[in-house]
């Protein structure tokens, strides 16, 4: 449990495609449980999932930037109607803020939230 109604799943060595596949498996599994919830849009418990992935050669991303990207993707999923998955396509590395912090330098695209 990460906080409130939020959970975090860490998948070392998993790229964006793998993270998206796992997120979708979790979403489908929760929906398939058929847990009733009077306040839910469809009367059932569902989950919205936001995920972020970073794989070499992008470089080191601080934990705060990584969590921020996943959180932004989560809120995109909620705005999209809930019970859906959104994956951050890129996370800005620390080097975008200060090129001296790693060998990769600036130029990695900023967070592009989308399916």
mmCIF file of N, CA and C in Angstrom:
data_model
loop_
_atom_site.group_PDB
_atom_site.id
_atom_site.type_symbol
_atom_site.label_atom_id
_atom_site.label_comp_id
_atom_site.label_asym_id
_atom_site.label_seq_id
_atom_site.Cartn_x
_atom_site.Cartn_y
_atom_site.Cartn_z
ATOM 1 N N UNK A 1 0.856 -1.165 0.000
ATOM 2 C CA UNK A 1 0.000 0.000 0.000
ATOM 3 C C UNK A 1 0.902 1.226 0.000
ATOM 4 N N UNK A 2 0.727 2.053 -1.007
ATOM 5 C CA UNK A 2 1.547 3.255 -1.152
ATOM 6 C C UNK A 2 0.937 4.412 -0.384
ATOM 7 N N UNK A 3 -0.366 4.494 -0.371
ATOM 8 C CA UNK A 3 -1.048 5.549 0.359
ATOM 9 C C UNK A 3 -2.522 5.542 0.035
ATOM 10 N N UNK A 4 -3.344 5.789 1.035
ATOM 11 C CA UNK A 4 -4.783 5.845 0.808
ATOM 12 C C UNK A 4 -5.282 4.628 0.076
ATOM 13 N N UNK A 5 -5.801 4.849 -1.113
ATOM 14 C CA UNK A 5 -6.294 3.753 -1.951
ATOM 15 C C UNK A 5 -5.310 3.415 -3.065
ATOM 16 N N UNK A 6 -4.073 3.822 -2.911
ATOM 17 C CA UNK A 6 -3.069 3.599 -3.946
ATOM 18 C C UNK A 6 -2.095 2.502 -3.537
ATOM 19 N N UNK A 7 -1.739 1.684 -4.524
ATOM 20 C CA UNK A 7 -0.773 0.617 -4.324
ATOM 21 C C UNK A 7 0.344 0.796 -5.333
ATOM 22 N N UNK A 8 1.540 0.380 -4.978
ATOM 23 C CA UNK A 8 2.676 0.449 -5.893
ATOM 24 C C UNK A 8 3.166 -0.963 -6.188
ATOM 25 N N UNK A 9 3.518 -1.194 -7.434
ATOM 26 C CA UNK A 9 4.090 -2.470 -7.853
ATOM 27 C C UNK A 9 5.399 -2.154 -8.565
ATOM 28 N N UNK A 10 6.481 -2.727 -8.110
ATOM 29 C CA UNK A 10 7.778 -2.528 -8.747
ATOM 30 C C UNK A 10 8.114 -3.769 -9.561
ATOM 31 N N UNK A 11 8.487 -3.553 -10.803
ATOM 32 C CA UNK A 11 8.798 -4.655 -11.720
ATOM 33 C C UNK A 11 10.182 -4.428 -12.320
ATOM 34 N N UNK A 12 11.244 -4.755 -11.590
ATOM 35 C CA UNK A 12 12.600 -4.527 -12.098
ATOM 36 C C UNK A 12 12.815 -5.212 -13.447
ATOM 37 N N UNK A 13 13.493 -4.504 -14.339
ATOM 38 C CA UNK A 13 13.808 -5.059 -15.649
ATOM 39 C C UNK A 13 12.632 -5.136 -16.603
ATOM 40 N N UNK A 14 11.544 -4.459 -16.271
ATOM 41 C CA UNK A 14 10.344 -4.495 -17.106
ATOM 42 C C UNK A 14 10.236 -3.209 -17.908
ATOM 43 N N UNK A 15 10.035 -3.328 -19.202
ATOM 44 C CA UNK A 15 9.898 -2.146 -20.047
ATOM 45 C C UNK A 15 8.447 -1.664 -20.064
ATOM 46 N N UNK A 16 8.184 -0.637 -20.862
ATOM 47 C CA UNK A 16 6.851 -0.025 -20.945
ATOM 48 C C UNK A 16 5.793 -1.042 -21.378
ATOM 49 N N UNK A 17 6.115 -1.888 -22.340
ATOM 50 C CA UNK A 17 5.162 -2.885 -22.832
ATOM 51 C C UNK A 17 4.846 -3.901 -21.736
ATOM 52 N N UNK A 18 5.874 -4.378 -21.057
ATOM 53 C CA UNK A 18 5.669 -5.333 -19.972
ATOM 54 C C UNK A 18 4.882 -4.734 -18.822
ATOM 55 N N UNK A 19 5.178 -3.476 -18.494
ATOM 56 C CA UNK A 19 4.437 -2.800 -17.423
ATOM 57 C C UNK A 19 2.971 -2.646 -17.808
ATOM 58 N N UNK A 20 2.725 -2.293 -19.066
ATOM 59 C CA UNK A 20 1.347 -2.153 -19.532
ATOM 60 C C UNK A 20 0.594 -3.468 -19.504
ATOM 61 N N UNK A 21 1.267 -4.550 -19.892
ATOM 62 C CA UNK A 21 0.629 -5.869 -19.879
ATOM 63 C C UNK A 21 0.286 -6.295 -18.456
ATOM 64 N N UNK A 22 1.205 -6.078 -17.515
ATOM 65 C CA UNK A 22 0.937 -6.433 -16.124
ATOM 66 C C UNK A 22 -0.180 -5.567 -15.556
ATOM 67 N N UNK A 23 -0.163 -4.283 -15.866
ATOM 68 C CA UNK A 23 -1.215 -3.384 -15.387
ATOM 69 C C UNK A 23 -2.583 -3.837 -15.891
ATOM 70 N N UNK A 24 -2.653 -4.239 -17.146
ATOM 71 C CA UNK A 24 -3.922 -4.705 -17.714
ATOM 72 C C UNK A 24 -4.367 -6.010 -17.062
ATOM 73 N N UNK A 25 -3.431 -6.909 -16.790
ATOM 74 C CA UNK A 25 -3.787 -8.161 -16.095
ATOM 75 C C UNK A 25 -4.375 -7.869 -14.718
ATOM 76 N N UNK A 26 -3.786 -6.921 -14.007
ATOM 77 C CA UNK A 26 -4.297 -6.544 -12.681
ATOM 78 C C UNK A 26 -5.686 -5.943 -12.812
ATOM 79 N N UNK A 27 -5.867 -5.031 -13.778
ATOM 80 C CA UNK A 27 -7.163 -4.379 -13.968
ATOM 81 C C UNK A 27 -8.255 -5.405 -14.259
ATOM 82 N N UNK A 28 -7.975 -6.318 -15.173
ATOM 83 C CA UNK A 28 -8.950 -7.343 -15.552
ATOM 84 C C UNK A 28 -9.249 -8.263 -14.366
ATOM 85 N N UNK A 29 -8.227 -8.646 -13.613
ATOM 86 C CA UNK A 29 -8.421 -9.544 -12.470
ATOM 87 C C UNK A 29 -9.309 -8.912 -11.400
ATOM 88 N N UNK A 30 -9.097 -7.630 -11.126
ATOM 89 C CA UNK A 30 -9.927 -6.954 -10.123
ATOM 90 C C UNK A 30 -11.368 -6.865 -10.613
ATOM 91 N N UNK A 31 -11.564 -6.479 -11.859
ATOM 92 C CA UNK A 31 -12.920 -6.381 -12.405
ATOM 93 C C UNK A 31 -13.619 -7.745 -12.387
ATOM 94 N N UNK A 32 -12.880 -8.808 -12.696
ATOM 95 C CA UNK A 32 -13.457 -10.155 -12.756
ATOM 96 C C UNK A 32 -13.897 -10.673 -11.390
ATOM 97 N N UNK A 33 -13.390 -10.080 -10.319
ATOM 98 C CA UNK A 33 -13.809 -10.500 -8.980
ATOM 99 C C UNK A 33 -15.292 -10.226 -8.732
ATOM 100 N N UNK A 34 -15.833 -9.242 -9.433
ATOM 101 C CA UNK A 34 -17.249 -8.928 -9.294
ATOM 102 C C UNK A 34 -17.640 -8.396 -7.926
ATOM 103 N N UNK A 35 -16.728 -7.690 -7.273
ATOM 104 C CA UNK A 35 -17.016 -7.119 -5.958
ATOM 105 C C UNK A 35 -17.956 -5.931 -6.102
ATOM 106 N N UNK A 36 -19.073 -5.961 -5.418
ATOM 107 C CA UNK A 36 -20.038 -4.867 -5.527
ATOM 108 C C UNK A 36 -19.598 -3.673 -4.695
ATOM 109 N N UNK A 37 -19.955 -2.497 -5.205
ATOM 110 C CA UNK A 37 -19.631 -1.235 -4.536
ATOM 111 C C UNK A 37 -20.693 -0.235 -4.965
ATOM 112 N N UNK A 38 -21.549 0.138 -4.046
ATOM 113 C CA UNK A 38 -22.677 1.011 -4.376
ATOM 114 C C UNK A 38 -22.261 2.351 -4.969
ATOM 115 N N UNK A 39 -21.111 2.872 -4.558
ATOM 116 C CA UNK A 39 -20.688 4.190 -5.034
ATOM 117 C C UNK A 39 -19.946 4.132 -6.368
ATOM 118 N N UNK A 40 -19.641 2.952 -6.850
ATOM 119 C CA UNK A 40 -18.904 2.816 -8.109
ATOM 120 C C UNK A 40 -19.812 3.107 -9.297
ATOM 121 N N UNK A 41 -19.214 3.608 -10.382
ATOM 122 C CA UNK A 41 -19.974 3.964 -11.582
ATOM 123 C C UNK A 41 -20.809 2.806 -12.106
ATOM 124 N N UNK A 42 -20.240 1.605 -12.136
ATOM 125 C CA UNK A 42 -20.960 0.437 -12.647
ATOM 126 C C UNK A 42 -21.403 -0.504 -11.531
ATOM 127 N N UNK A 43 -21.278 -0.046 -10.282
ATOM 128 C CA UNK A 43 -21.687 -0.876 -9.159
ATOM 129 C C UNK A 43 -20.682 -1.940 -8.757
ATOM 130 N N UNK A 44 -19.521 -1.959 -9.419
ATOM 131 C CA UNK A 44 -18.477 -2.936 -9.116
ATOM 132 C C UNK A 44 -17.163 -2.232 -8.796
ATOM 133 N N UNK A 45 -16.349 -2.884 -7.987
ATOM 134 C CA UNK A 45 -15.010 -2.379 -7.710
ATOM 135 C C UNK A 45 -14.159 -2.581 -8.961
ATOM 136 N N UNK A 46 -13.509 -1.522 -9.399
ATOM 137 C CA UNK A 46 -12.564 -1.587 -10.518
ATOM 138 C C UNK A 46 -11.327 -0.793 -10.123
ATOM 139 N N UNK A 47 -10.311 -0.849 -10.936
ATOM 140 C CA UNK A 47 -9.103 -0.075 -10.670
ATOM 141 C C UNK A 47 -8.693 0.716 -11.903
ATOM 142 N N UNK A 48 -8.140 1.870 -11.631
ATOM 143 C CA UNK A 48 -7.474 2.664 -12.656
ATOM 144 C C UNK A 48 -5.985 2.500 -12.391
ATOM 145 N N UNK A 49 -5.210 2.302 -13.444
ATOM 146 C CA UNK A 49 -3.790 2.042 -13.271
ATOM 147 C C UNK A 49 -2.978 3.055 -14.060
ATOM 148 N N UNK A 50 -2.004 3.637 -13.386
ATOM 149 C CA UNK A 50 -1.026 4.501 -14.028
ATOM 150 C C UNK A 50 0.341 3.898 -13.797
ATOM 151 N N UNK A 51 1.151 3.841 -14.828
ATOM 152 C CA UNK A 51 2.467 3.215 -14.696
ATOM 153 C C UNK A 51 3.517 4.036 -15.425
ATOM 154 N N UNK A 52 4.743 3.825 -15.021
ATOM 155 C CA UNK A 52 5.883 4.458 -15.678
ATOM 156 C C UNK A 52 6.977 3.409 -15.803
ATOM 157 N N UNK A 53 7.759 3.514 -16.845
ATOM 158 C CA UNK A 53 8.876 2.589 -17.046
ATOM 159 C C UNK A 53 10.084 3.379 -17.504
ATOM 160 N N UNK A 54 11.219 2.981 -17.053
ATOM 161 C CA UNK A 54 12.456 3.574 -17.546
ATOM 162 C C UNK A 54 13.453 2.448 -17.799
ATOM 163 N N UNK A 55 13.987 2.441 -18.986
ATOM 164 C CA UNK A 55 14.963 1.418 -19.360
ATOM 165 C C UNK A 55 16.163 2.126 -19.981
ATOM 166 N N UNK A 56 17.351 1.542 -19.866
ATOM 167 C CA UNK A 56 18.522 2.137 -20.505
ATOM 168 C C UNK A 56 18.251 2.317 -21.991
ATOM 169 N N UNK A 57 18.800 3.283 -22.664
ATOM 170 C CA UNK A 57 19.903 4.122 -22.228
ATOM 171 C C UNK A 57 19.474 5.472 -21.684
ATOM 172 N N UNK A 58 18.264 5.624 -21.228
ATOM 173 C CA UNK A 58 17.781 6.939 -20.800
ATOM 174 C C UNK A 58 18.589 7.503 -19.644
ATOM 175 N N UNK A 59 19.018 6.705 -18.703
ATOM 176 C CA UNK A 59 19.804 7.202 -17.591
ATOM 177 C C UNK A 59 19.026 7.182 -16.295
ATOM 178 N N UNK A 60 19.663 7.621 -15.246
ATOM 179 C CA UNK A 60 19.054 7.605 -13.921
ATOM 180 C C UNK A 60 17.909 8.599 -13.833
ATOM 181 N N UNK A 61 16.830 8.166 -13.247
ATOM 182 C CA UNK A 61 15.701 9.043 -12.946
ATOM 183 C C UNK A 61 15.521 8.980 -11.452
ATOM 184 N N UNK A 62 15.463 10.128 -10.812
ATOM 185 C CA UNK A 62 15.248 10.136 -9.375
ATOM 186 C C UNK A 62 13.895 9.550 -9.022
ATOM 187 N N UNK A 63 13.761 9.019 -7.817
ATOM 188 C CA UNK A 63 12.499 8.408 -7.403
ATOM 189 C C UNK A 63 11.314 9.367 -7.490
ATOM 190 N N UNK A 64 11.521 10.620 -7.153
ATOM 191 C CA UNK A 64 10.409 11.583 -7.177
ATOM 192 C C UNK A 64 9.864 11.755 -8.594
ATOM 193 N N UNK A 65 10.745 11.865 -9.587
ATOM 194 C CA UNK A 65 10.301 12.037 -10.976
ATOM 195 C C UNK A 65 9.586 10.787 -11.476
ATOM 196 N N UNK A 66 10.068 9.639 -11.078
ATOM 197 C CA UNK A 66 9.464 8.376 -11.495
ATOM 198 C C UNK A 66 8.059 8.235 -10.911
ATOM 199 N N UNK A 67 7.913 8.516 -9.619
ATOM 200 C CA UNK A 67 6.606 8.445 -8.958
ATOM 201 C C UNK A 67 5.663 9.491 -9.536
ATOM 202 N N UNK A 68 6.180 10.677 -9.815
ATOM 203 C CA UNK A 68 5.356 11.741 -10.409
ATOM 204 C C UNK A 68 4.804 11.316 -11.769
ATOM 205 N N UNK A 69 5.623 10.663 -12.578
ATOM 206 C CA UNK A 69 5.174 10.205 -13.899
ATOM 207 C C UNK A 69 4.087 9.143 -13.770
ATOM 208 N N UNK A 70 4.281 8.187 -12.867
ATOM 209 C CA UNK A 70 3.267 7.144 -12.656
ATOM 210 C C UNK A 70 1.981 7.750 -12.111
ATOM 211 N N UNK A 71 2.106 8.706 -11.205
ATOM 212 C CA UNK A 71 0.933 9.357 -10.622
ATOM 213 C C UNK A 71 0.162 10.149 -11.678
ATOM 214 N N UNK A 72 0.886 10.850 -12.549
ATOM 215 C CA UNK A 72 0.224 11.598 -13.624
ATOM 216 C C UNK A 72 -0.523 10.643 -14.555
ATOM 217 N N UNK A 73 0.078 9.497 -14.853
ATOM 218 C CA UNK A 73 -0.591 8.499 -15.696
ATOM 219 C C UNK A 73 -1.833 7.953 -15.000
ATOM 220 N N UNK A 74 -1.759 7.761 -13.679
ATOM 221 C CA UNK A 74 -2.921 7.297 -12.917
ATOM 222 C C UNK A 74 -4.073 8.285 -13.036
ATOM 223 N N UNK A 75 -3.789 9.567 -12.868
ATOM 224 C CA UNK A 75 -4.863 10.554 -12.962
ATOM 225 C C UNK A 75 -5.394 10.677 -14.385
ATOM 226 N N UNK A 76 -4.552 10.434 -15.378
ATOM 227 C CA UNK A 76 -5.047 10.370 -16.761
ATOM 228 C C UNK A 76 -6.036 9.213 -16.907
ATOM 229 N N UNK A 77 -5.724 8.081 -16.290
ATOM 230 C CA UNK A 77 -6.624 6.920 -16.347
ATOM 231 C C UNK A 77 -7.954 7.241 -15.673
ATOM 232 N N UNK A 78 -7.911 7.937 -14.569
ATOM 233 C CA UNK A 78 -9.153 8.304 -13.875
ATOM 234 C C UNK A 78 -9.978 9.273 -14.719
ATOM 235 N N UNK A 79 -9.303 10.249 -15.331
ATOM 236 C CA UNK A 79 -10.020 11.210 -16.184
ATOM 237 C C UNK A 79 -10.604 10.532 -17.420
ATOM 238 N N UNK A 80 -9.997 9.448 -17.846
ATOM 239 C CA UNK A 80 -10.465 8.727 -19.035
ATOM 240 C C UNK A 80 -11.696 7.873 -18.744
ATOM 241 N N UNK A 81 -12.172 7.899 -17.537
ATOM 242 C CA UNK A 81 -13.397 7.180 -17.206
ATOM 243 C C UNK A 81 -13.210 6.050 -16.219
ATOM 244 N N UNK A 82 -12.039 5.902 -15.686
ATOM 245 C CA UNK A 82 -11.725 4.866 -14.702
ATOM 246 C C UNK A 82 -11.722 3.478 -15.331
ATOM 247 N N UNK A 83 -11.324 2.489 -14.538
ATOM 248 C CA UNK A 83 -11.233 1.104 -15.007
ATOM 249 C C UNK A 83 -10.433 1.007 -16.308
ATOM 250 N N UNK A 84 -9.301 1.682 -16.322
ATOM 251 C CA UNK A 84 -8.462 1.706 -17.512
ATOM 252 C C UNK A 84 -6.996 1.804 -17.104
ATOM 253 N N UNK A 85 -6.114 1.675 -18.063
ATOM 254 C CA UNK A 85 -4.671 1.719 -17.841
ATOM 255 C C UNK A 85 -4.075 2.828 -18.688
ATOM 256 N N UNK A 86 -3.174 3.597 -18.110
ATOM 257 C CA UNK A 86 -2.405 4.597 -18.849
ATOM 258 C C UNK A 86 -0.945 4.445 -18.439
ATOM 259 N N UNK A 87 -0.065 4.510 -19.417
ATOM 260 C CA UNK A 87 1.365 4.340 -19.183
ATOM 261 C C UNK A 87 2.088 5.609 -19.615
ATOM 262 N N UNK A 88 2.938 6.131 -18.750
ATOM 263 C CA UNK A 88 3.778 7.269 -19.121
ATOM 264 C C UNK A 88 4.788 6.762 -20.142
ATOM 265 N N UNK A 89 4.865 7.403 -21.297
ATOM 266 C CA UNK A 89 5.738 6.886 -22.352
ATOM 267 C C UNK A 89 7.199 7.234 -22.138
ATOM 268 N N UNK A 90 7.468 8.246 -21.356
ATOM 269 C CA UNK A 90 8.857 8.606 -21.066
ATOM 270 C C UNK A 90 8.896 9.342 -19.742
ATOM 271 N N UNK A 91 9.983 9.185 -19.039
ATOM 272 C CA UNK A 91 10.202 9.897 -17.789
ATOM 273 C C UNK A 91 11.454 10.724 -17.977
ATOM 274 N N UNK A 92 11.370 11.984 -17.639
ATOM 275 C CA UNK A 92 12.530 12.854 -17.813
ATOM 276 C C UNK A 92 13.635 12.457 -16.852
ATOM 277 N N UNK A 93 14.806 12.199 -17.364
ATOM 278 C CA UNK A 93 15.916 11.860 -16.478
ATOM 279 C C UNK A 93 16.438 13.089 -15.754
ATOM 280 N N UNK A 94 17.138 12.855 -14.681
ATOM 281 C CA UNK A 94 17.744 13.939 -13.926
ATOM 282 C C UNK A 94 18.636 14.767 -14.839
ATOM 283 N N UNK A 95 19.251 14.165 -15.839
ATOM 284 C CA UNK A 95 20.149 14.881 -16.741
ATOM 285 C C UNK A 95 19.445 15.986 -17.514
ATOM 286 N N UNK A 96 18.117 15.908 -17.686
ATOM 287 C CA UNK A 96 17.400 17.000 -18.337
ATOM 288 C C UNK A 96 17.427 18.248 -17.473
ATOM 289 N N UNK A 97 17.526 18.053 -16.181
ATOM 290 C CA UNK A 97 17.583 19.186 -15.267
ATOM 291 C C UNK A 97 19.005 19.705 -15.147
ATOM 292 N N UNK A 98 19.973 18.814 -15.157
ATOM 293 C CA UNK A 98 21.384 19.170 -15.029
ATOM 294 C C UNK A 98 22.208 18.134 -15.794
ATOM 295 N N UNK A 99 22.649 18.476 -17.011
ATOM 296 C CA UNK A 99 23.361 17.509 -17.848
ATOM 297 C C UNK A 99 24.611 16.928 -17.199
ATOM 298 N N UNK A 100 25.154 17.579 -16.189
ATOM 299 C CA UNK A 100 26.361 17.059 -15.553
ATOM 300 C C UNK A 100 26.083 15.873 -14.641
ATOM 301 N N UNK A 101 24.813 15.554 -14.402
ATOM 302 C CA UNK A 101 24.480 14.505 -13.447
ATOM 303 C C UNK A 101 24.614 13.099 -14.007
ATOM 304 N N UNK A 102 24.658 12.934 -15.309
ATOM 305 C CA UNK A 102 24.950 11.614 -15.870
ATOM 306 C C UNK A 102 25.540 11.759 -17.263
ATOM 307 N N UNK A 103 25.857 10.652 -17.890
ATOM 308 C CA UNK A 103 26.537 10.669 -19.178
ATOM 309 C C UNK A 103 25.612 10.819 -20.368
ATOM 310 N N UNK A 104 24.323 10.831 -20.154
ATOM 311 C CA UNK A 104 23.394 10.808 -21.276
ATOM 312 C C UNK A 104 23.012 12.191 -21.779
ATOM 313 N N UNK A 105 23.160 13.207 -20.955
ATOM 314 C CA UNK A 105 22.865 14.569 -21.367
ATOM 315 C C UNK A 105 21.391 14.830 -21.570
ATOM 316 N N UNK A 106 21.056 16.074 -21.932
ATOM 317 C CA UNK A 106 19.655 16.453 -22.110
ATOM 318 C C UNK A 106 19.094 15.915 -23.418
ATOM 319 N N UNK A 107 17.802 16.078 -23.604
ATOM 320 C CA UNK A 107 17.201 15.737 -24.877
ATOM 321 C C UNK A 107 16.235 14.579 -24.842
ATOM 322 N N UNK A 108 16.117 13.901 -23.730
ATOM 323 C CA UNK A 108 15.126 12.828 -23.635
ATOM 324 C C UNK A 108 13.760 13.478 -23.553
ATOM 325 N N UNK A 109 12.786 12.995 -24.302
ATOM 326 C CA UNK A 109 11.478 13.647 -24.318
ATOM 327 C C UNK A 109 10.828 13.707 -22.945
ATOM 328 N N UNK A 110 10.056 14.753 -22.747
ATOM 329 C CA UNK A 110 9.342 14.903 -21.485
ATOM 330 C C UNK A 110 8.205 13.899 -21.405
ATOM 331 N N UNK A 111 7.566 13.863 -20.256
ATOM 332 C CA UNK A 111 6.466 12.925 -20.026
ATOM 333 C C UNK A 111 5.392 13.106 -21.083
ATOM 334 N N UNK A 112 5.090 12.037 -21.774
ATOM 335 C CA UNK A 112 4.033 12.033 -22.776
ATOM 336 C C UNK A 112 3.020 11.008 -22.321
ATOM 337 N N UNK A 113 1.978 11.469 -21.638
ATOM 338 C CA UNK A 113 1.011 10.540 -21.072
ATOM 339 C C UNK A 113 0.048 10.091 -22.141
ATOM 340 N N UNK A 114 -0.128 8.821 -22.258
ATOM 341 C CA UNK A 114 -1.081 8.291 -23.223
ATOM 342 C C UNK A 114 -1.141 6.793 -23.155
ATOM 343 N N UNK A 115 -2.107 6.280 -23.873
ATOM 344 C CA UNK A 115 -2.310 4.824 -23.830
ATOM 345 C C UNK A 115 -1.240 4.097 -24.585
#
